[in-house]
Short mmCIF file of C-alpha atoms in Angstrom, two decimals:
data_model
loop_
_atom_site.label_atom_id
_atom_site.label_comp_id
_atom_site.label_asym_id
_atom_site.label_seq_id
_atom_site.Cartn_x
_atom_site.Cartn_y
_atom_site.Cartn_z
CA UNK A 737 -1.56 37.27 17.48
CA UNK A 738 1.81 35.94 16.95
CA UNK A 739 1.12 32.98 18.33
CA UNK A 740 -1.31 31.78 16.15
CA UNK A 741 -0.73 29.15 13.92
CA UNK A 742 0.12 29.99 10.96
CA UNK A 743 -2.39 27.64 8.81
CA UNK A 744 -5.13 27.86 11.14
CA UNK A 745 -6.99 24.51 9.75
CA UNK A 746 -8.49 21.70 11.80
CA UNK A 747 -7.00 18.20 10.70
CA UNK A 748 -9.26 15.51 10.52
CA UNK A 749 -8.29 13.22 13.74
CA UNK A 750 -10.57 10.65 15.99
CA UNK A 751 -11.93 12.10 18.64
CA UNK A 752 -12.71 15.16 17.31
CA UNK A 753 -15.75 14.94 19.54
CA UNK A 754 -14.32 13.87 22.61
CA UNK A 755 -13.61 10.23 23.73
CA UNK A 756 -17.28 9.31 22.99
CA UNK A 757 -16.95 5.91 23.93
CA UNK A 758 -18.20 7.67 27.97
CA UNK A 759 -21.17 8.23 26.42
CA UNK A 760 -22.07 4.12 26.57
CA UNK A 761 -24.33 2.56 28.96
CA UNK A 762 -23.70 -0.78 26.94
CA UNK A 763 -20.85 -2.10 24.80
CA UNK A 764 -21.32 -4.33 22.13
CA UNK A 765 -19.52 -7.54 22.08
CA UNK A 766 -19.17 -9.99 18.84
CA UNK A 767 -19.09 -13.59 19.12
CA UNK A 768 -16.72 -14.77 16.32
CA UNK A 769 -18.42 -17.80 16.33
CA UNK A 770 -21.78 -16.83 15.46
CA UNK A 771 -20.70 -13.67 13.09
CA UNK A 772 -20.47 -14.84 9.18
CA UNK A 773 -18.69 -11.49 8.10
CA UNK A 774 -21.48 -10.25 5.71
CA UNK A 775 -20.23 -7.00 7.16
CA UNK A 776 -23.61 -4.91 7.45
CA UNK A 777 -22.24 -4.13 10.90
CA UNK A 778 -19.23 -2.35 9.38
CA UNK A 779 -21.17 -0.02 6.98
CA UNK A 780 -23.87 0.85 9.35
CA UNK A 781 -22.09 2.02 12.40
CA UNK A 782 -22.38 5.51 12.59
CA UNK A 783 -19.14 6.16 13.98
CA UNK A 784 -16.99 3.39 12.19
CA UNK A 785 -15.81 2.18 14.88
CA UNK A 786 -16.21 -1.62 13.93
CA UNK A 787 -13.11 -2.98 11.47
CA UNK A 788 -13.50 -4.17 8.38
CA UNK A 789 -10.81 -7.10 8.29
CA UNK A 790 -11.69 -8.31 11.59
CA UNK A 791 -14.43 -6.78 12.77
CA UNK A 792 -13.03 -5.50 15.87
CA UNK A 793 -14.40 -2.29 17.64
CA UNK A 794 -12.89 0.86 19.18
CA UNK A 795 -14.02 0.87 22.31
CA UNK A 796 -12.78 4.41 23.26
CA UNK A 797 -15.20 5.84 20.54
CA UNK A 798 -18.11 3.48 20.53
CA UNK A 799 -21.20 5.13 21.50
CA UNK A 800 -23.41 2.13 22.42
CA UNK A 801 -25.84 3.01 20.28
CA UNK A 802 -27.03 -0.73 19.81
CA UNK A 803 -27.88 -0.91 16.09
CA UNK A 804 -25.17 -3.26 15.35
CA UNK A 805 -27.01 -5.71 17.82
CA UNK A 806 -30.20 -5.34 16.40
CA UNK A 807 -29.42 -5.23 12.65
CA UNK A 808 -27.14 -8.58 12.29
CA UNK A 809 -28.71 -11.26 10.38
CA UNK A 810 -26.58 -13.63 12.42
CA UNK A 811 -27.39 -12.56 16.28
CA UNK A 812 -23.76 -12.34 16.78
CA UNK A 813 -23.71 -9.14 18.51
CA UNK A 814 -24.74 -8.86 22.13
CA UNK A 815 -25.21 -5.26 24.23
CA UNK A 816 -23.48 -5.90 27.61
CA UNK A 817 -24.02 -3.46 30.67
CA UNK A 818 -20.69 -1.64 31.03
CA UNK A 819 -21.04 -2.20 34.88
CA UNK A 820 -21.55 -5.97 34.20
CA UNK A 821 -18.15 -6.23 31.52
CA UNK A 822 -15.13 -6.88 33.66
CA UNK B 559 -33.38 -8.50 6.08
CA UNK B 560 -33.73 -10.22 3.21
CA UNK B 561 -33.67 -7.94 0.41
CA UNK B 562 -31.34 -5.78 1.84
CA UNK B 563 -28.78 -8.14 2.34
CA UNK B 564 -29.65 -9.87 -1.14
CA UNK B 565 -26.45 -9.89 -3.58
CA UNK B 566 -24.24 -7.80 -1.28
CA UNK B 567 -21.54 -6.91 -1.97
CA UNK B 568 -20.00 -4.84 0.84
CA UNK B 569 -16.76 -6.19 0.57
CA UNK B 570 -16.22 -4.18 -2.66
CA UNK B 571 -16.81 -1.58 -0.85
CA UNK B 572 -13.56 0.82 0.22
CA UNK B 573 -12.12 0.90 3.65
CA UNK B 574 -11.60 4.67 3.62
CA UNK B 575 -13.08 6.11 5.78
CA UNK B 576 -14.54 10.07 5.71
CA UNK B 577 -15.71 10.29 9.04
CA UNK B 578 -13.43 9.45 11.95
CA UNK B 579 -14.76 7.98 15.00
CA UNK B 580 -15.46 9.92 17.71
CA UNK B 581 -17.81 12.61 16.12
CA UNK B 582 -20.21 15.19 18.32
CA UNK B 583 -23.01 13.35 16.77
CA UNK B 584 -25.72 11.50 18.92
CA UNK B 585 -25.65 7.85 19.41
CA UNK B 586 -27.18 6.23 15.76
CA UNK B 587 -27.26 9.23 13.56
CA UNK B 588 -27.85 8.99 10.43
CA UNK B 589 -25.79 11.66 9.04
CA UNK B 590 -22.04 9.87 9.83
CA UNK B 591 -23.64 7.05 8.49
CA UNK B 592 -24.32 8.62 5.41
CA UNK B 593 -21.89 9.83 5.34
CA UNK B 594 -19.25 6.91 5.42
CA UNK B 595 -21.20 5.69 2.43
CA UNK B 596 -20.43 8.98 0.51
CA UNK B 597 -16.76 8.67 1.23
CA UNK B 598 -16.47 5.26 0.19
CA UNK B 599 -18.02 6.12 -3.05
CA UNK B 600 -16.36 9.64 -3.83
CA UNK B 601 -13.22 9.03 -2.64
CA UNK B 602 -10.56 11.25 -0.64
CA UNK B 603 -10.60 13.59 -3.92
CA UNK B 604 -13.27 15.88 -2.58
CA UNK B 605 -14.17 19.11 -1.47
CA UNK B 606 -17.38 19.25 1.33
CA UNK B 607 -19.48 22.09 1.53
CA UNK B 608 -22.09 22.40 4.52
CA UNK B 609 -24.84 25.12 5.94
CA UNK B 610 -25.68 25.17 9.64
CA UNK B 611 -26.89 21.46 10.65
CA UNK B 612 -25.84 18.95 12.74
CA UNK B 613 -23.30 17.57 10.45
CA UNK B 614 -21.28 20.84 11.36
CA UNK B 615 -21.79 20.41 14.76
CA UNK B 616 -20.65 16.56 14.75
CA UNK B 617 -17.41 18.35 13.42
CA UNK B 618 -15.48 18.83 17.22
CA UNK B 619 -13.21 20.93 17.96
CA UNK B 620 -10.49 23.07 16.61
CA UNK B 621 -7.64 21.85 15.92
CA UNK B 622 -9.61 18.76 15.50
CA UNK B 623 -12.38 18.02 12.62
CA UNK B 624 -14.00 14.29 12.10
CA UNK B 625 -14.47 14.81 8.61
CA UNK B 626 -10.89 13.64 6.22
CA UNK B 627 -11.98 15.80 3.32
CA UNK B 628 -11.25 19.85 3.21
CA UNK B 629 -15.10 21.25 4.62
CA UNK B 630 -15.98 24.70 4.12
CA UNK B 631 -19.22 26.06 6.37
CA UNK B 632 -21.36 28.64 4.67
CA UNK B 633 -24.24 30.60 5.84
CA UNK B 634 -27.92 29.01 5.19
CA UNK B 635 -28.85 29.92 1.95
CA UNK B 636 -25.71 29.57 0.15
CA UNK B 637 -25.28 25.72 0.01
CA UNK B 638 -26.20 26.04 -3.68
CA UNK B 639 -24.36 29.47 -4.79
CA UNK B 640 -21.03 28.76 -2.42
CA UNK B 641 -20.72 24.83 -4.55
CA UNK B 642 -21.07 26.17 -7.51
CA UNK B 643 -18.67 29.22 -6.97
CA UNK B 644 -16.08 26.65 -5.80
CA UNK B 645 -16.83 23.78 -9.06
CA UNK B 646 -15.95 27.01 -11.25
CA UNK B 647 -13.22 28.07 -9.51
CA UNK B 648 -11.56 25.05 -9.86
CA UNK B 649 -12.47 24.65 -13.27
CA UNK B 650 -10.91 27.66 -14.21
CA UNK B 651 -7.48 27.10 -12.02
CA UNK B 652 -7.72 23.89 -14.03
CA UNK B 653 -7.99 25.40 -17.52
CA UNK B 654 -4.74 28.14 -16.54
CA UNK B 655 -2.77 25.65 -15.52
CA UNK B 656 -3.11 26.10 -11.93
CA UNK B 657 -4.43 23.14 -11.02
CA UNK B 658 -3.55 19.26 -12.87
CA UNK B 659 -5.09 16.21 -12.37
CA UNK B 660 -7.78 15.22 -11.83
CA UNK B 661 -10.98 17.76 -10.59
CA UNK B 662 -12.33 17.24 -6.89
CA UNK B 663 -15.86 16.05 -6.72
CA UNK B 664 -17.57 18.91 -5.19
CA UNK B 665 -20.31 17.90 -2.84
CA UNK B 666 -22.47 19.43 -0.66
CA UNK B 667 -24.07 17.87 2.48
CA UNK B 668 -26.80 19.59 3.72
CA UNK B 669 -30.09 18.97 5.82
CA UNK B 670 -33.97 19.27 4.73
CA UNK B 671 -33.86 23.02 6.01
CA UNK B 672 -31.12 24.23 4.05
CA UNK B 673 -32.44 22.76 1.17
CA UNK B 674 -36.40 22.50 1.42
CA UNK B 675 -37.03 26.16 3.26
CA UNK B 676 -33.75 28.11 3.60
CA UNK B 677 -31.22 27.14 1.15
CA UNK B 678 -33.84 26.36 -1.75
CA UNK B 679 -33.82 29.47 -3.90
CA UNK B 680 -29.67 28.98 -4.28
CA UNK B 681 -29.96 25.17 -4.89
CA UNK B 682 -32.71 25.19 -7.39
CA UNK B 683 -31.03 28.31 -9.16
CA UNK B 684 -27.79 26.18 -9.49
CA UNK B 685 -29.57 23.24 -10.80
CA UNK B 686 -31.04 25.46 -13.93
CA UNK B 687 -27.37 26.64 -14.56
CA UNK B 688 -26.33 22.88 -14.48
CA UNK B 689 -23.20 23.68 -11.95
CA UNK B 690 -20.87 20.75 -11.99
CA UNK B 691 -21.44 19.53 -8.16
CA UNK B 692 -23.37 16.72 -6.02
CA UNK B 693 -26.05 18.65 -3.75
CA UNK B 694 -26.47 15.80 -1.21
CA UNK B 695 -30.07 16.60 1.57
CA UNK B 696 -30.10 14.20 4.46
CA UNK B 697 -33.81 14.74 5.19
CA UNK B 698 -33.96 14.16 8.85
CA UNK B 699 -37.70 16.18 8.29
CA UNK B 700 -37.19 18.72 10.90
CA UNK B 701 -34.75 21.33 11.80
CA UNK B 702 -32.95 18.87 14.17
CA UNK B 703 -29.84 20.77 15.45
CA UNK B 704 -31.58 23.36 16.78
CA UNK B 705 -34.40 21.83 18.59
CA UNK B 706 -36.29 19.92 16.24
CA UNK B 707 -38.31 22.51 14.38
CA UNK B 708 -40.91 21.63 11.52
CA UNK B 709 -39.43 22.03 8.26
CA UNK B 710 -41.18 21.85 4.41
CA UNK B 711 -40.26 18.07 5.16
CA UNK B 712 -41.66 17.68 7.95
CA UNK B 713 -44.83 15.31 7.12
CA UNK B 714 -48.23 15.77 7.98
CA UNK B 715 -49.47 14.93 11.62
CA UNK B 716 -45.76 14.83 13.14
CA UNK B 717 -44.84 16.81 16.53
CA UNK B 718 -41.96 19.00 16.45
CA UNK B 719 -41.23 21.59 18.63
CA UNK B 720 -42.98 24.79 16.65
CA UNK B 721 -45.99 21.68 15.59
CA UNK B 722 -47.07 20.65 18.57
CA UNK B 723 -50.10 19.43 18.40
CA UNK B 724 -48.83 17.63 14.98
CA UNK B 725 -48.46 19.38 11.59
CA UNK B 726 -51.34 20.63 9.39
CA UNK B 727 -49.50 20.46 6.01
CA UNK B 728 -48.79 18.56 3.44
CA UNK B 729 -44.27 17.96 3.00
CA UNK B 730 -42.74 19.43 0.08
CA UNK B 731 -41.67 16.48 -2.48
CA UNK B 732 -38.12 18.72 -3.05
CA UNK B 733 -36.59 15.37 -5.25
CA UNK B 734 -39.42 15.74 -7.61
CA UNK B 735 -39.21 19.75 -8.29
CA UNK B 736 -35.49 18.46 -9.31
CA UNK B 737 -36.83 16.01 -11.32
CA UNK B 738 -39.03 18.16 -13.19
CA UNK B 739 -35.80 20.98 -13.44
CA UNK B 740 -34.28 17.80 -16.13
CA UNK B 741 -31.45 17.94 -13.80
CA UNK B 742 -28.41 15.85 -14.90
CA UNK B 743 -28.77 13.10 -12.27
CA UNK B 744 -31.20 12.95 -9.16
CA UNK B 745 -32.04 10.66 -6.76
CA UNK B 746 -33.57 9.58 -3.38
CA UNK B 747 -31.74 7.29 -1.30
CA UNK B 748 -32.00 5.20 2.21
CA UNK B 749 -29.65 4.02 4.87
CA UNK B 750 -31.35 0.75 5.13
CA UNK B 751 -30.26 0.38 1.39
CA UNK B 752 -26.92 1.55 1.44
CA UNK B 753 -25.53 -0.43 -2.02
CA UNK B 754 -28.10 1.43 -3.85
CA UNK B 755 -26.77 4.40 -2.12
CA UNK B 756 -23.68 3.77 -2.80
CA UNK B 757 -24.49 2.97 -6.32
CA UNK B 758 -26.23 6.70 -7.10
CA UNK B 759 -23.52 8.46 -5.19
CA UNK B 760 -20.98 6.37 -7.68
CA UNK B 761 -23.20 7.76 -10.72
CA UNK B 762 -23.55 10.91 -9.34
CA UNK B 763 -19.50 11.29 -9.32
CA UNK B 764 -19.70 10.08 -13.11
CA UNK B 765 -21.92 12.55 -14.66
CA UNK B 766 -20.62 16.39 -15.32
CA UNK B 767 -22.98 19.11 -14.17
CA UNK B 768 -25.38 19.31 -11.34
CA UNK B 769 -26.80 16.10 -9.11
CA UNK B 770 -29.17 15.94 -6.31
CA UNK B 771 -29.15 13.22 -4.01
CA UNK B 772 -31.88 12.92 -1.15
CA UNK B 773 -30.92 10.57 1.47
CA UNK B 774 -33.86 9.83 3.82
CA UNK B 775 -32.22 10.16 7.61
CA UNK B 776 -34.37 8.89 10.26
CA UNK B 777 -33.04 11.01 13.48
CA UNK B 778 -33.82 9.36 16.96
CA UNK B 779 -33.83 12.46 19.20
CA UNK B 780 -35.99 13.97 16.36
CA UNK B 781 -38.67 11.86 15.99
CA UNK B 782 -38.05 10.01 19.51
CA UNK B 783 -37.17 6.67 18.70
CA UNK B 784 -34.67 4.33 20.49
CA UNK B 785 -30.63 5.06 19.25
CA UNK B 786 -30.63 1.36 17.77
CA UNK B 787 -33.68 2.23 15.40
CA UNK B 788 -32.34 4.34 12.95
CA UNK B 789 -31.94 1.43 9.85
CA UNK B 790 -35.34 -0.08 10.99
CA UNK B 791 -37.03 3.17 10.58
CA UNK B 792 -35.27 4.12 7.16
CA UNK B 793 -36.39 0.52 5.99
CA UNK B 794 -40.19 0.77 7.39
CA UNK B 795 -40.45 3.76 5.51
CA UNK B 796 -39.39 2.54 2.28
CA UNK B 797 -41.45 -0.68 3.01
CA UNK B 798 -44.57 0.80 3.91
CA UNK B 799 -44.04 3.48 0.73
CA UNK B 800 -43.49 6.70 3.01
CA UNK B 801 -40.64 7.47 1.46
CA UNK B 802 -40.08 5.73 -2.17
CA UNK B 803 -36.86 5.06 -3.64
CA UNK B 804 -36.16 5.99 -7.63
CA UNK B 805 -33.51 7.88 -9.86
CA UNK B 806 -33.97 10.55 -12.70
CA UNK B 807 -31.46 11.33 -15.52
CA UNK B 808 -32.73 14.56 -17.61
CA UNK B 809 -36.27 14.04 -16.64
CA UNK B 810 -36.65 10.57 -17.36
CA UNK B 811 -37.48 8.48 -14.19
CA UNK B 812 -36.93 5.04 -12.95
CA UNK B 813 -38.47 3.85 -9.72
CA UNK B 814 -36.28 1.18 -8.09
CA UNK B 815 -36.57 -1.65 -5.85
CA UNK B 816 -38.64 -2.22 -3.78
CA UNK B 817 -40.48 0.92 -4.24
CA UNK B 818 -41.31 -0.18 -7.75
CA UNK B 819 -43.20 -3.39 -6.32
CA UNK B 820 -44.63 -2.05 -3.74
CA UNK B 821 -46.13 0.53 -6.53
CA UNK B 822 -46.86 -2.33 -9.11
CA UNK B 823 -49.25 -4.16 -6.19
CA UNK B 824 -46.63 -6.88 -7.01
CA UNK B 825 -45.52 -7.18 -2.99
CA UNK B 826 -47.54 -5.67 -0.34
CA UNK B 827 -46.36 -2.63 1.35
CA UNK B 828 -45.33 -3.20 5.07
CA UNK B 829 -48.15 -1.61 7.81
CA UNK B 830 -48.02 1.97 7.96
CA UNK B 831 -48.50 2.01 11.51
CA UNK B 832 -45.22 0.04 12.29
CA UNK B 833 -43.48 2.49 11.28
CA UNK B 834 -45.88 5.48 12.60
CA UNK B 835 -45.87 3.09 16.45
CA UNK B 836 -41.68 3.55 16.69
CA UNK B 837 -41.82 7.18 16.56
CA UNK B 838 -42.85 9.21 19.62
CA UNK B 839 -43.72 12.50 17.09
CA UNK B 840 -46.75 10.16 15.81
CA UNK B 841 -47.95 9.28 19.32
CA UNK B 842 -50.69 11.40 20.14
CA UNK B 843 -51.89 10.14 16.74
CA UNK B 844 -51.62 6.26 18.35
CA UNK B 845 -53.34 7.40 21.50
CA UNK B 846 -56.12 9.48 19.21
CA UNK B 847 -59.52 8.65 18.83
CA UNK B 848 -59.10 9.90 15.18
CA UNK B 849 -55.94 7.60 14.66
CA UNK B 850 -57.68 4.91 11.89
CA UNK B 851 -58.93 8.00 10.20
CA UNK B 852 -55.58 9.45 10.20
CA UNK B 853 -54.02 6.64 9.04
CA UNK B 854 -56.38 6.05 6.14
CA UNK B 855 -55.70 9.79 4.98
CA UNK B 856 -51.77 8.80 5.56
CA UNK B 857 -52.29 5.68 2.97
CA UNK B 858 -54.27 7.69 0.44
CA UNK B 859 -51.73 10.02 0.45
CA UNK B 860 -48.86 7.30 -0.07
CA UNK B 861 -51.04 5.75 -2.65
CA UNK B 862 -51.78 9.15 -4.28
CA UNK B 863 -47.83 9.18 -4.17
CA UNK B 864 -46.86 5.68 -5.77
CA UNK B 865 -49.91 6.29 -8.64
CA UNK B 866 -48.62 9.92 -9.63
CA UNK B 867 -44.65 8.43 -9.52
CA UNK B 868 -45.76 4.92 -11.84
CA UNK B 869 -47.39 7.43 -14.35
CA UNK B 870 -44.58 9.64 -14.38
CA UNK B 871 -41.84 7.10 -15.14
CA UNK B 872 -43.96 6.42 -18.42
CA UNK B 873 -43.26 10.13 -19.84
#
């Protein structure tokens, strides 16, 4: 019992879940070309994974889950087959 | 699209974040989504309480939690009783000096069982003693975590597990019993409108004493729909006027867009059945040889819905 710590609290970290980004079958990929940052992308992602500033994504959590594909206005995101992304 | 993305303003919107990536939740839930939203508009200044739901699950593992705000996970029924003791609490600590600054919003976040079925009696009991906290229900409409159960928002004709040859009743309507309590502030909400989320969670946060919002959570493993569906279903719903959008403040209540012109006959609602086709719960109603008739009695009941709701906001 010693050995416990002595606040026993979870802190809020990534990854809490595990590195969910094994869950994906696809991976979305942005074309900065096409994307006109009206950011719907960044506040629908379930996990957060997309940046604001840059609209970047976290790989090692994203879960594939596709709506960012399917809900730009812009077509700018595109679902790739993780065995076809090199 | 189009009205959703009309006048946004998402850049306005904070970068903190509530939920960390990398949460036990499926692929496309809607409660992390939610979730975000909340965060942005409540701030780090909060205190989270949550019953048995998915949303604790999503949490990981110890010494790890996904959520940046202190949680606390109480039994079932307590969502409503467990808020409120912690809202006085910290009132009191505030007025002995225990506590300065400025009081954490105390919020709740809670599914349709622990607040239609389970949690109701302490959540309706601290909305007639006006407690000073935000009861937040994502209404997935089943009892997801645990096998997708039927729930008293489950709707009519839908398959769940203990359903399932479809449901037989009628859902509750949970937002409108609030409504009718003259609570200080309640509302129902989508994730395919997340501004005007955003912008009742914001009013929520501004007004002292008890607030119920009711975000509508369309859950893919649920209702068996595709992980990249969850928006499109929340905005077919609103669209096709299964689930209307509108705010109350005391008992006075103000239908907002677009539910107020679908309502008004001023822009047609969007086909029921697109939204009934996406779900595999509504399937055996697609393959039926009853399905028009079923979807007749599912207009006439969303018709029943918008005419009761238009004569309501004149009281």
């Amino acid at each position: 019992m010693n050995n416990l710590p002595i606040n026993p609290l979870s802190c809020a970290t990534e990854g809490a879940g595990g590195p969910t980004g094994t869950w994906r079958s696809h991976r979305p990929v942005i074309d900065p070309a096409k994307c006109t940052g009206c950011l719907l992308c960044w506040i629908w992602c379930p996990e957060g994974v997309i940046a604001k500033e840059d609209r970047s994504i976290n790989y090692d959590y994203c879960k594939g889950c596709g709506l960012c594909a399917k809900e730009c206005p812009a077509h700018a995101i595109t679902m790739i087959k993780e065995a076809d992304h090199e | 699209m189009s009205d959703t993305i009309k006048n946004v303003k998402l850049a306005d919107m904070p970068a903190y974040e509530l939920v960390k990536a990398g949460t036990g939740g499926c692929a496309g839930c809607p409660s992390p989504m939610g979730l975000r939203i909340v965060g942005k508009a409540l701030g780090p200044n909060s205190i989270m309480v949550m019953t048995p739901s998915c949303a604790v699950a999503s949490i990981g593992v110890m010494p790890k939690s996904c959520y940046d705000v202190p949680v606390l996970n109480v039994c079932f029924a307590s969502a409503g009783a467990s808020a409120a003791g912690i809202s006085m609490s910290l009132d009191a600590q505030l007025k002995n000096g225990a506590l300065s600054g400025e009081k954490p919003t105390v919020f709740t976040w809670v599914g349709d069982g622990g607040t239609y079925d389970i949690g109701f009696q302490g959540i309706s009991a601290a909305a007639e003693r006006n407690d000073d906290f935000i009861h937040f229900c994502y209404n997935n409409e089943a009892y997801s975590n645990t096998g997708v159960q039927r729930s008293g928002a489950t709707p009519k004709y839908a398959v769940t597990t203990t359903t399932p040859a479809g449901k037989e009743s009628q859902k509750k309507n949970v937002p409108l019993l609030m409504l009718e309590q003259r609570i200080a502030y309640v509302a129902t909400a989508s994730l395919a409108y997340p501004l005007d989320f955003y912008r009742k969670v914001q009013k929520a946060k501004s007004i002292q004493g008890f607030k119920y919002i009711e975000l509508h959570a369309p859950c893919g493993p649920g209702w068996k729909f595709a992980s990249s569906d969850t928006v499109e279903l929340a905005r077919l719903a609103v669209k096709s006027g299964a689930w209307l959008l509108w705010e109350g403040e005391h008992g006075k209540l103000t239908l907002n867009a677009p539910t107020k012109q679908l309502a008004e006959g001023k822009m047609p609602c969007a086909e029921l059945e697109e939204y009934l086709k996406l779900q595999g719960r509504f399937a055996h109603i697609m393959k039926s040889t009853e399905k028009a008739a079923a979807i007749e009695a599912m207009k006439s009941e969303i018709r029943r819905e918008m005419d009761f709701m238009l004569g309501r906001e004149k009281l």
